[in-house]
Every structure is written in C-alpha cells, then in structure tokens.
Amino acid sequence: MTDRKVLAEYRYALHPIDKGYNRRSLYINLGSKEIKEKPVTDMMIDKFVGGKGFDLYLMWHGVKDDTKWNDPENEICISFGPLCGNTSYPGSGKSIVTTISPLTGIPVDCNVGGHFGPYCKFAGFDAVEIQGIADEEVIVFIDGDKGIVKIMTAPDEEINSHVLAEALHQEFAESDDKMQQVSVVSTGQAADHVLITCLNFSFWDRRRKVARLKQAGRGGTGTVFRNKKIKALVVKYSGLKVDANQPADLKTLQKTGLKLHKEIQAGDDSQCRMHQVGTVHLTEIMNDYDLLPIKNFKYGQMPEAKGLHSNEFRKLFTQGMADGCWYGCSLSCCKAVDQFKPRTGPYQGQPVCVDGPEYETAGGCGSNICVWDARDVVEINFYCDTYGVDTISFGTSVAFAMECYENGILNKERTGGLDLSWGNADAALEILHQMARGEGFGLIVGQGVRRMKKIFAEKYGADPQFLQDIGMEAKGLEYSQYMSKESLAQQGGYTLALKGPQHDEAWLIFMDMVNNAIPTFEDKAEALHYFPMFRTWFGLQGLCKLPWNDIEPADNAKTDEPAKVPEHVQNYVDIYKAITGKPLDKHELIRQSERVYNFQKVFCMRMGRGKRIDDIPPYRAVGPVTEEEYLSRQERYDNLLKEKIGIDPAGKSTAAKMELTRKYREDQYEQLVDAVYKRKGWTPEGVPTLEHLKNIGMDLPEVIEVVKRYL
Amino acid sequence: MKVLKTYPDKCIACHVCESTCSSLYFKEDKPELSRIQIHDETNPPQMNVCNQCRACEAVCPTLALAMNKQGVVLLSRNLCIGCLMCVAACPIDSMRPAWGRQNPFKCIACGSCVKTCPADALEIVEE
C-alpha cells in the first residue's frame, strides 16, 4: 500500500440518478485544492445534452480567449452523457475527454471506453472538471460508495500505465474479488516530455485478472494531465445494476438492447468479425481498395501488407473472451494479446497484456512506416499505451520523419544515430523509448508533425513547401490512418473536422469513391453535414459509434438510406426516450448535435482559430506530391486528366501532368468547402451566421459575442 | 452434468410444469416466467429447456454464470448486471429475459416440475 497524505477532501450526498442525469458536476481545482459541486441546469441539458456538450460548456467558462494548454486555467473535462453506463445496449460506456490541446491550441475531444465514465456517473456526477496545477504529484480519488472526493499525494514511483493502473486497482479495491469496481485514468512517462500523448482509461478484466487500458488518444491529453501533476484519477463504485441509470422505461431499453445482441450474434461472423479480430478486420479491406496508408500516405496498397492481415493478429489475440470495454457490449471488439513478451525496453522479457492493436495502430505503427510484422506492431502498441503515447500521431509522425530521412532532410547525424529507413521497427521503438526517457531524437518526433516541419525548415534548411505537402497534419493534429486522395468527400471529412483530421466526424470513402453515391458537391456537402452531426451525437450521449454500422441488420441494404443504417438510428431514438423519458425523433437527434457542433466551432474561433485557412489539407491528402507517387498510379491520374479535366495527357511531362492534376484537385477541394460551409449554415469564411445560430437554438449571448467579431 | 430431460412423445401439453416453475421462482403463475416452456402448436409439443451447454457462461462479462459441482449452470444475482448478452448467446433460446427486472433466468434442473408432471414427460438425469 502506497503511503498517501490527503491534501483535500470533499463529502457529498449520495442520491439516485434521475433518468440518466445526476444534475450536478464535480469541480476540482488542483492549485487551490478547492473541490465543489456545480449544478447542471435545465439550460445545460436542453442545449448541451451531456458528454462532449457538457465538457465544452464547462471549459468555455473555465478558460480565457488566450488560454494555452499549459496555463493553470486550462481544464481537463470528462463527461459521460445521459445514456452512458446503461448495461442493456451495446457500446454504452464511453467517456468524452476535452482539453485545450498542446498540439492544436483549440479544444480536442476524445471518445474513450473503460469503466471510469460510467462509475463516475453512478458515483453522482454528470461531468468531472479539473482545473489548476498541483504543487506536488497527486492522485484524485472519487469514492462513489461513500460520497467522498479526495486529492491525495502520489509518491508512486511508476507512472507507466500498465503498472500504475494495476497497482491502483489493487490499492483501492476492497478485496481481490472486487477489482472490477475500480477504474483508473493514467498516462505514462512520455507525457512528461512530448506532446503526442494520450490518457488510458482502465477496466478490470475478470477473466485475465489484469487492468485493461483504453485510450483517449488524440491531441495530447496526457501532456496536459502531467502538466497538472496528476498521476491518476481513481473512481470506485460497487452498485452497478441494470437500472443504475434509473431509466424511464427499462423494458423498452432491454428489448432494444436484446434485439441488437441477437443481430450481432447472428451477423458478426459474416460481417466485420469484431468478436474475433476487432477493428483490424479493416487492414486487408483497406489494402484491397488502395486505402491503407503506406510510406507516409504515399501509397494505399502493397503486397507486404499481408503481414498485417487480420488473420495474423487473430493468431495473437486470445479468442473466445467477452471482450467488451463496458458491460453489455456484445460487439466485444477490444481484443488483447496475452502473455506478450516485449523484446526491447524496460519491460523486455516480462509477460504483459496488450490491448489491441486496433486498425488505426496497425495502419500508423505498421503499414505507414512499412513495419509488416504483426508482433512488432503489438510491441509498439504496448509501449505507446504504457508510456501514454497516441499510436495515431506516433505513426504519422514517425512516417513523416522516415520520409524526411529518405529525402536527405534527416540523416544519422541529425537523428542521433537512428537509421530511419522505412520498416526499421527497432528505430521506431527506440524513438518511443527516447520519448519516455526524455532524450534524443524522440523528443523532436514527439512534438508532432507541425512542429517538426518548422524545426526541419529552420534548422536543416528543408524546403518548407515540400514539408507542408508531405506533413500529414491539419490544425496541428496528425491525420489518422486512411488514404483520402481518391475521395474528395473524405478530404473534407478529415480536414473540416473541428478538432483536426480524425475519422470520427465522417468516413465517407466507400460512399464516395467506391459506390459513387454522392457524386455532386451538394451530395457531398449533405453527407458532410449529416454524418458529422450524427456521429457527434454519440459523444453527447456517452456512446460508441461501432455498434451503429459495424454490424448491420440483415435487410439494411434494402432500406432507402443504407449508409445511415435506419433501423439503428431508430434504436438510438428509442433508447434515448427509454432512458431520459424525453421526446426525440431522428431530426431532433441531428439538431441536438448541431447546437454543440456549432458551439465547438465558435469555441475554436474564440481561441483565434476555426478559420477557412485552418481547413486546408496538406497536398499529400489530396493528390500525388512526388513523381514516384504519380507514376505508381499513372493510368489513374492520366485518365483523370482526360475524363475530368478534358486534357490529353499524351506527350506531356510528368511534372506538367502533376501540376494540372494539383490545380484541378485543389480547386475541387475549395468548391467542396464552399458547398459544405453553405450547408452547415456558415459564411464562405466558415463563420456560423447569426440566423443559423438562432435557428438551431445556439444563440447564447457569449456565443453571439464571439461570432460578431468575425462578421 | 445434471439436466432436465424431456420426453415430448409423452407430453400432453397440460402446462402444469410451467405453472409449477413460475410459481416457485416468481410467485406468479405465468408461462412466460417459467424456465421450461411448452409450445403446443406442434404434435408432439416442443419442450424448451436449458441443456447446460455453457454458451451463456462464455459470454458473461461479469462471470455471473458458472457451472456448479453438480454440473448445472447457475446465475449469481449479485454479479449479474442484467445485460442479457447470455440471452442472445443461448443457441436454443432457453435463457430467458424477465422484462423490467434485473436478471434473466434459466432451468437449474431443480426437478420441481418432474414431481408435478402427470405424464412422466420430464426426468432429471446425469449426462
């Protein structure tokens, strides 16, 4: 047992939840050691719903226009949403984390599994808001059984998550058979030194007898956490039952959940095989369609990708387990590699349990850097998680560094002796260990692509335009792992995403590129309105996106709008009404999201960003930057010149054809942005109009005040 | 393994077994709350009851379902969080939901229905 001093303590009255809401949030200031409750008002529920909505509302009133990520007033907010924690409908255990990101300078939001969110909610709060910087290392403990919140000293030596989370489960559980009643949020050593970091949310796996870790991955949340001198947040709650949310209509909730359980039971083996392999079922599909990122997004397909085929991971994943990151998730996608023995680093040879890899990790830490051995990907995954590094930003940042190495911008002298040739898994792992130790070239890579571009241009005289073209970041955040070159809609889906290029706002590649279902700018704009709004809703409610369309009803293809999965949309309407007792239909569902989405947009503007120029992608996301890229798909690009632009490519140099292609594609992107802004109710500069804000009910005075600065 | 064995050829579809079961465990005489269910649309009737195959045990996220020493899969009410994943996983639809209540239910081969069956259509056997 670690010897801890209590620095501050707050006792609160326990009371049952009322139809999904506690109607209070928890505020903790680590600097002043103030702990208090704040009321959750009717206005907050009506306009912000919960989850990301509450996070952003609380943060808005906690930070200033010029707050930087490491200012004391920056906040880490974690909220859960009214539907979060129900055990009936698959994918209902998500927490949403927001903070001012060290990578982007604007709010980042991450949707993460694990038990922390549901347990905090049942402990009595609709959101946890953490502000200030502690004088010494601390943990925060929320005892949901006794109604006590404590800030405690944290003399713990290990901060790496797979060690610390497990130790804290043991310390705070009443007994060995109640470890599942605790959940821990932590990060790792790298978060003390670099920016591309994450938070790990734990859940106790009763079969494996180990603390599993799910990541709030994007935007450097771990770095903010460590800047506040937090080693961990711990929650304990023992009263979980089917009606812990006190739903208005338990029977409908149960029936809707069971319907989906049965659908998954019947369909998963022939659809996405989430039970067997989780999200890595995508690697071979993406490779088949030329969409798997390879060599820093140069190419989408290589024969070597068979090494990352889902069957290779299936051999490593323990099969036949109930692998949900929250109770009641029969989709059970969070796979684990048991008894894995790392071959490098401080835990070399020690058997560990590794969560994942997920598809994004296989893409970022595998194909994008040409690491084709699934075991190497698992090892990078393990160290990223335990050190608190985001596997997506890590993969994209290392891929960028490797391409710079290939082009002579970097060399062994500049990397401190590291050979950053494509596929050098040892070098990628060493970069990771350097991030944890706070030394060497790992510190440069850990700043992320945007800062690397600046450093390489200023220090090594690299061509800034080339770096801009190949540096796969927008708004300061690294792209996630899909090729968007051949899908204009996905270029928008990525680059228009409010927090930066993450696929969770829109994934339109198949609709656009494969099925040609959204051919016009207006069609694409409609998709780039609907899907980001629909997907935002998961973050308001505390839900996971995967059970929406990674399993589909058997007759889904026969519906009017199969891409929307209409039956599942109705399920969400039904469970919202069953839990909250409030009216909702599929239109009001979108409207709920629209309010929060536009609030987040205005929040970015308030922080000096959110302009049209922030929505411009690097050209690598749009078309071929180098001659080798053009020549590798020459027939495709030549055909495009002929058919779309009306220019005969015969006799033209590759350079000339590339220039014509670029001009065309960049112009197409600009036209797309015009159409999307118009559909979203924004000006051509990307500013929400006052009329639109009034129409959707997001015309709060503080919002209007910011917007008026831009009109 | 201890199992309630059924003999459909002997069953006269009197539904006494269902009354016995639901009255014993739910204090209500309702067929939908019985752990054995008799479907008399066919001849002979279909007698649906748990065969202790353990498919439900494999998917339970809280380890609330486990086979006891007698070879019967039992549900721990303390551990069950009512997710109903076991209901979907049951290959013969013998794990049943109790709508509006916490726990699903299944036959635990207690033999009460054997005693009240007037046609000798039920028997507890070791397999």
Short mmCIF file of N, CA, C and O in Angstrom, two decimals, chain A residues 617-679:
data_model
loop_
_atom_site.label_atom_id
_atom_site.label_comp_id
_atom_site.label_asym_id
_atom_site.label_seq_id
_atom_site.Cartn_x
_atom_site.Cartn_y
_atom_site.Cartn_z
N PRO A 617 -6.07 21.10 -46.31
CA PRO A 617 -5.25 19.90 -46.09
C PRO A 617 -3.86 20.03 -46.70
O PRO A 617 -3.66 20.82 -47.63
N PRO A 618 -2.89 19.26 -46.22
CA PRO A 618 -1.62 19.14 -46.95
C PRO A 618 -1.91 18.42 -48.27
O PRO A 618 -2.83 17.60 -48.33
N TYR A 619 -1.12 18.71 -49.30
CA TYR A 619 -1.46 18.14 -50.60
C TYR A 619 -1.36 16.62 -50.62
O TYR A 619 -2.06 15.95 -51.38
N ARG A 620 -0.56 16.03 -49.77
CA ARG A 620 -0.47 14.57 -49.71
C ARG A 620 -1.84 13.92 -49.44
O ARG A 620 -2.09 12.81 -49.86
N ALA A 621 -2.72 14.64 -48.77
CA ALA A 621 -4.06 14.11 -48.51
C ALA A 621 -4.98 14.24 -49.71
O ALA A 621 -6.08 13.69 -49.72
N VAL A 622 -4.52 14.99 -50.71
CA VAL A 622 -5.40 15.35 -51.83
C VAL A 622 -4.94 14.71 -53.15
O VAL A 622 -5.77 14.30 -53.97
N GLY A 623 -3.62 14.63 -53.34
CA GLY A 623 -3.12 14.09 -54.60
C GLY A 623 -1.65 13.74 -54.51
O GLY A 623 -1.03 13.85 -53.44
N PRO A 624 -1.07 13.32 -55.64
CA PRO A 624 0.33 12.86 -55.62
C PRO A 624 1.31 14.03 -55.50
O PRO A 624 1.34 14.91 -56.35
N VAL A 625 2.12 14.00 -54.44
CA VAL A 625 3.09 15.08 -54.22
C VAL A 625 4.34 14.86 -55.06
O VAL A 625 4.90 15.80 -55.62
N THR A 626 4.77 13.60 -55.17
CA THR A 626 6.05 13.31 -55.83
C THR A 626 5.80 12.57 -57.16
O THR A 626 4.74 11.97 -57.37
N GLU A 627 6.82 12.61 -58.02
CA GLU A 627 6.71 11.92 -59.31
C GLU A 627 6.50 10.42 -59.10
O GLU A 627 5.75 9.78 -59.83
N GLU A 628 7.17 9.87 -58.11
CA GLU A 628 7.02 8.42 -57.91
C GLU A 628 5.58 8.06 -57.52
O GLU A 628 5.08 7.02 -57.93
N GLU A 629 4.93 8.96 -56.80
CA GLU A 629 3.52 8.70 -56.48
C GLU A 629 2.67 8.76 -57.75
O GLU A 629 1.81 7.92 -57.98
N TYR A 630 2.92 9.79 -58.58
CA TYR A 630 2.13 9.93 -59.81
C TYR A 630 2.35 8.70 -60.70
O TYR A 630 1.40 8.09 -61.18
N LEU A 631 3.63 8.34 -60.87
CA LEU A 631 3.94 7.25 -61.78
C LEU A 631 3.42 5.91 -61.28
O LEU A 631 3.11 5.02 -62.06
N SER A 632 3.31 5.77 -59.97
CA SER A 632 2.83 4.49 -59.43
C SER A 632 1.36 4.25 -59.77
O SER A 632 0.90 3.12 -59.76
N ARG A 633 0.63 5.31 -60.01
CA ARG A 633 -0.79 5.19 -60.41
C ARG A 633 -1.03 6.06 -61.65
O ARG A 633 -2.03 6.77 -61.76
N GLN A 634 -0.09 5.95 -62.60
CA GLN A 634 -0.12 6.83 -63.76
C GLN A 634 -1.42 6.71 -64.56
O GLN A 634 -2.00 7.70 -64.98
N GLU A 635 -1.86 5.48 -64.75
CA GLU A 635 -3.07 5.27 -65.56
C GLU A 635 -4.27 6.00 -64.94
O GLU A 635 -5.04 6.67 -65.62
N ARG A 636 -4.38 5.87 -63.61
CA ARG A 636 -5.49 6.54 -62.92
C ARG A 636 -5.42 8.05 -63.11
O ARG A 636 -6.41 8.70 -63.46
N TYR A 637 -4.24 8.61 -62.89
CA TYR A 637 -4.11 10.07 -62.95
C TYR A 637 -4.23 10.57 -64.40
O TYR A 637 -4.83 11.63 -64.64
N ASP A 638 -3.67 9.82 -65.35
CA ASP A 638 -3.80 10.21 -66.76
C ASP A 638 -5.27 10.20 -67.18
O ASP A 638 -5.75 11.10 -67.88
N ASN A 639 -5.98 9.16 -66.76
CA ASN A 639 -7.41 9.08 -67.10
C ASN A 639 -8.18 10.26 -66.53
O ASN A 639 -9.10 10.79 -67.16
N LEU A 640 -7.81 10.65 -65.31
CA LEU A 640 -8.48 11.78 -64.68
C LEU A 640 -8.27 13.05 -65.50
O LEU A 640 -9.20 13.83 -65.72
N LEU A 641 -7.03 13.24 -65.99
CA LEU A 641 -6.76 14.41 -66.82
C LEU A 641 -7.67 14.42 -68.05
O LEU A 641 -8.25 15.45 -68.40
N LYS A 642 -7.81 13.24 -68.64
CA LYS A 642 -8.58 13.13 -69.88
C LYS A 642 -10.08 13.30 -69.60
O LYS A 642 -10.75 14.10 -70.25
N GLU A 643 -10.56 12.54 -68.63
CA GLU A 643 -12.01 12.47 -68.43
C GLU A 643 -12.59 13.63 -67.60
O GLU A 643 -13.67 14.10 -67.86
N LYS A 644 -11.88 14.05 -66.61
CA LYS A 644 -12.42 15.09 -65.72
C LYS A 644 -12.01 16.49 -66.14
O LYS A 644 -12.75 17.45 -65.99
N ILE A 645 -10.77 16.62 -66.63
CA ILE A 645 -10.29 17.98 -66.95
C ILE A 645 -10.36 18.25 -68.45
O ILE A 645 -10.31 19.39 -68.90
N GLY A 646 -10.44 17.17 -69.24
CA GLY A 646 -10.51 17.34 -70.69
C GLY A 646 -9.18 17.67 -71.34
O GLY A 646 -9.12 18.37 -72.35
N ILE A 647 -8.11 17.20 -70.74
CA ILE A 647 -6.77 17.44 -71.30
C ILE A 647 -6.15 16.12 -71.68
O ILE A 647 -6.13 15.18 -70.88
N ASP A 648 -5.62 16.05 -72.91
CA ASP A 648 -4.97 14.83 -73.36
C ASP A 648 -3.57 14.76 -72.73
O ASP A 648 -2.74 15.64 -72.97
N PRO A 649 -3.31 13.71 -71.94
CA PRO A 649 -2.02 13.65 -71.26
C PRO A 649 -0.87 13.28 -72.19
O PRO A 649 0.31 13.43 -71.81
N ALA A 650 -1.18 12.81 -73.40
CA ALA A 650 -0.13 12.32 -74.30
C ALA A 650 0.89 13.42 -74.57
O ALA A 650 0.53 14.57 -74.85
N GLY A 651 2.16 13.05 -74.46
CA GLY A 651 3.24 13.98 -74.79
C GLY A 651 3.59 14.95 -73.68
O GLY A 651 4.53 15.72 -73.80
N LYS A 652 2.83 14.95 -72.61
CA LYS A 652 3.12 15.89 -71.51
C LYS A 652 4.09 15.25 -70.53
O LYS A 652 4.05 14.04 -70.29
N SER A 653 4.94 16.08 -69.95
CA SER A 653 5.88 15.56 -68.95
C SER A 653 5.11 15.22 -67.69
O SER A 653 4.00 15.74 -67.44
N THR A 654 5.72 14.36 -66.86
CA THR A 654 5.06 14.02 -65.58
C THR A 654 4.87 15.27 -64.74
O THR A 654 3.81 15.46 -64.12
N ALA A 655 5.89 16.12 -64.74
CA ALA A 655 5.79 17.35 -63.93
C ALA A 655 4.61 18.20 -64.39
O ALA A 655 3.85 18.74 -63.56
N ALA A 656 4.42 18.31 -65.70
CA ALA A 656 3.31 19.12 -66.21
C ALA A 656 1.96 18.50 -65.84
O ALA A 656 1.02 19.20 -65.44
N LYS A 657 1.90 17.18 -65.96
CA LYS A 657 0.64 16.50 -65.63
C LYS A 657 0.34 16.63 -64.13
O LYS A 657 -0.81 16.80 -63.73
N MET A 658 1.40 16.57 -63.32
CA MET A 658 1.20 16.71 -61.87
C MET A 658 0.67 18.10 -61.52
O MET A 658 -0.19 18.25 -60.66
N GLU A 659 1.19 19.09 -62.23
CA GLU A 659 0.76 20.46 -61.95
C GLU A 659 -0.72 20.64 -62.30
O GLU A 659 -1.49 21.25 -61.53
N LEU A 660 -1.10 20.09 -63.45
CA LEU A 660 -2.51 20.19 -63.87
C LEU A 660 -3.42 19.44 -62.88
O LEU A 660 -4.49 19.92 -62.52
N THR A 661 -2.95 18.26 -62.47
CA THR A 661 -3.73 17.47 -61.51
C THR A 661 -3.90 18.23 -60.20
O THR A 661 -5.00 18.29 -59.63
N ARG A 662 -2.82 18.83 -59.76
CA ARG A 662 -2.87 19.54 -58.48
C ARG A 662 -3.83 20.73 -58.55
O ARG A 662 -4.64 20.93 -57.64
N LYS A 663 -3.70 21.47 -59.63
CA LYS A 663 -4.58 22.64 -59.76
C LYS A 663 -6.05 22.21 -59.73
O LYS A 663 -6.88 22.80 -59.04
N TYR A 664 -6.34 21.14 -60.46
CA TYR A 664 -7.72 20.64 -60.53
C TYR A 664 -8.20 20.18 -59.15
O TYR A 664 -9.27 20.55 -58.69
N ARG A 665 -7.37 19.38 -58.50
CA ARG A 665 -7.80 18.79 -57.22
C ARG A 665 -7.93 19.86 -56.12
O ARG A 665 -8.85 19.82 -55.31
N GLU A 666 -7.01 20.80 -56.10
CA GLU A 666 -7.10 21.85 -55.08
C GLU A 666 -8.33 22.73 -55.32
O GLU A 666 -8.99 23.17 -54.38
N ASP A 667 -8.63 22.94 -56.59
CA ASP A 667 -9.83 23.73 -56.92
C ASP A 667 -11.11 22.97 -56.52
O ASP A 667 -12.05 23.56 -55.98
N GLN A 668 -11.10 21.65 -56.77
CA GLN A 668 -12.24 20.83 -56.36
C GLN A 668 -12.45 20.92 -54.85
O GLN A 668 -13.56 21.03 -54.37
N TYR A 669 -11.34 20.88 -54.11
CA TYR A 669 -11.44 20.93 -52.65
C TYR A 669 -12.06 22.26 -52.21
O TYR A 669 -12.93 22.30 -51.34
N GLU A 670 -11.61 23.35 -52.82
CA GLU A 670 -12.16 24.66 -52.46
C GLU A 670 -13.66 24.73 -52.75
O GLU A 670 -14.44 25.28 -51.97
N GLN A 671 -14.06 24.15 -53.88
CA GLN A 671 -15.50 24.14 -54.20
C GLN A 671 -16.28 23.30 -53.19
O GLN A 671 -17.41 23.62 -52.82
N LEU A 672 -15.65 22.21 -52.75
CA LEU A 672 -16.29 21.40 -51.73
C LEU A 672 -16.49 22.20 -50.44
O LEU A 672 -17.57 22.17 -49.83
N VAL A 673 -15.45 22.91 -50.04
CA VAL A 673 -15.54 23.70 -48.80
C VAL A 673 -16.68 24.72 -48.92
O VAL A 673 -17.48 24.89 -47.99
N ASP A 674 -16.78 25.38 -50.07
CA ASP A 674 -17.87 26.34 -50.28
C ASP A 674 -19.23 25.66 -50.05
O ASP A 674 -20.10 26.21 -49.36
N ALA A 675 -19.38 24.49 -50.65
CA ALA A 675 -20.68 23.79 -50.56
C ALA A 675 -20.96 23.34 -49.13
O ALA A 675 -22.10 23.43 -48.65
N VAL A 676 -19.93 22.86 -48.44
CA VAL A 676 -20.13 22.35 -47.07
C VAL A 676 -20.45 23.50 -46.12
O VAL A 676 -21.39 23.41 -45.31
N TYR A 677 -19.70 24.58 -46.22
CA TYR A 677 -19.97 25.73 -45.34
C TYR A 677 -21.41 26.21 -45.53
O TYR A 677 -22.12 26.51 -44.56
N LYS A 678 -21.82 26.26 -46.79
CA LYS A 678 -23.19 26.73 -47.08
C LYS A 678 -24.20 25.78 -46.42
O LYS A 678 -25.16 26.23 -45.77
N ARG A 679 -23.98 24.47 -46.57
CA ARG A 679 -24.92 23.50 -45.99
C ARG A 679 -24.95 23.57 -44.47
O ARG A 679 -25.98 23.35 -43.83
#
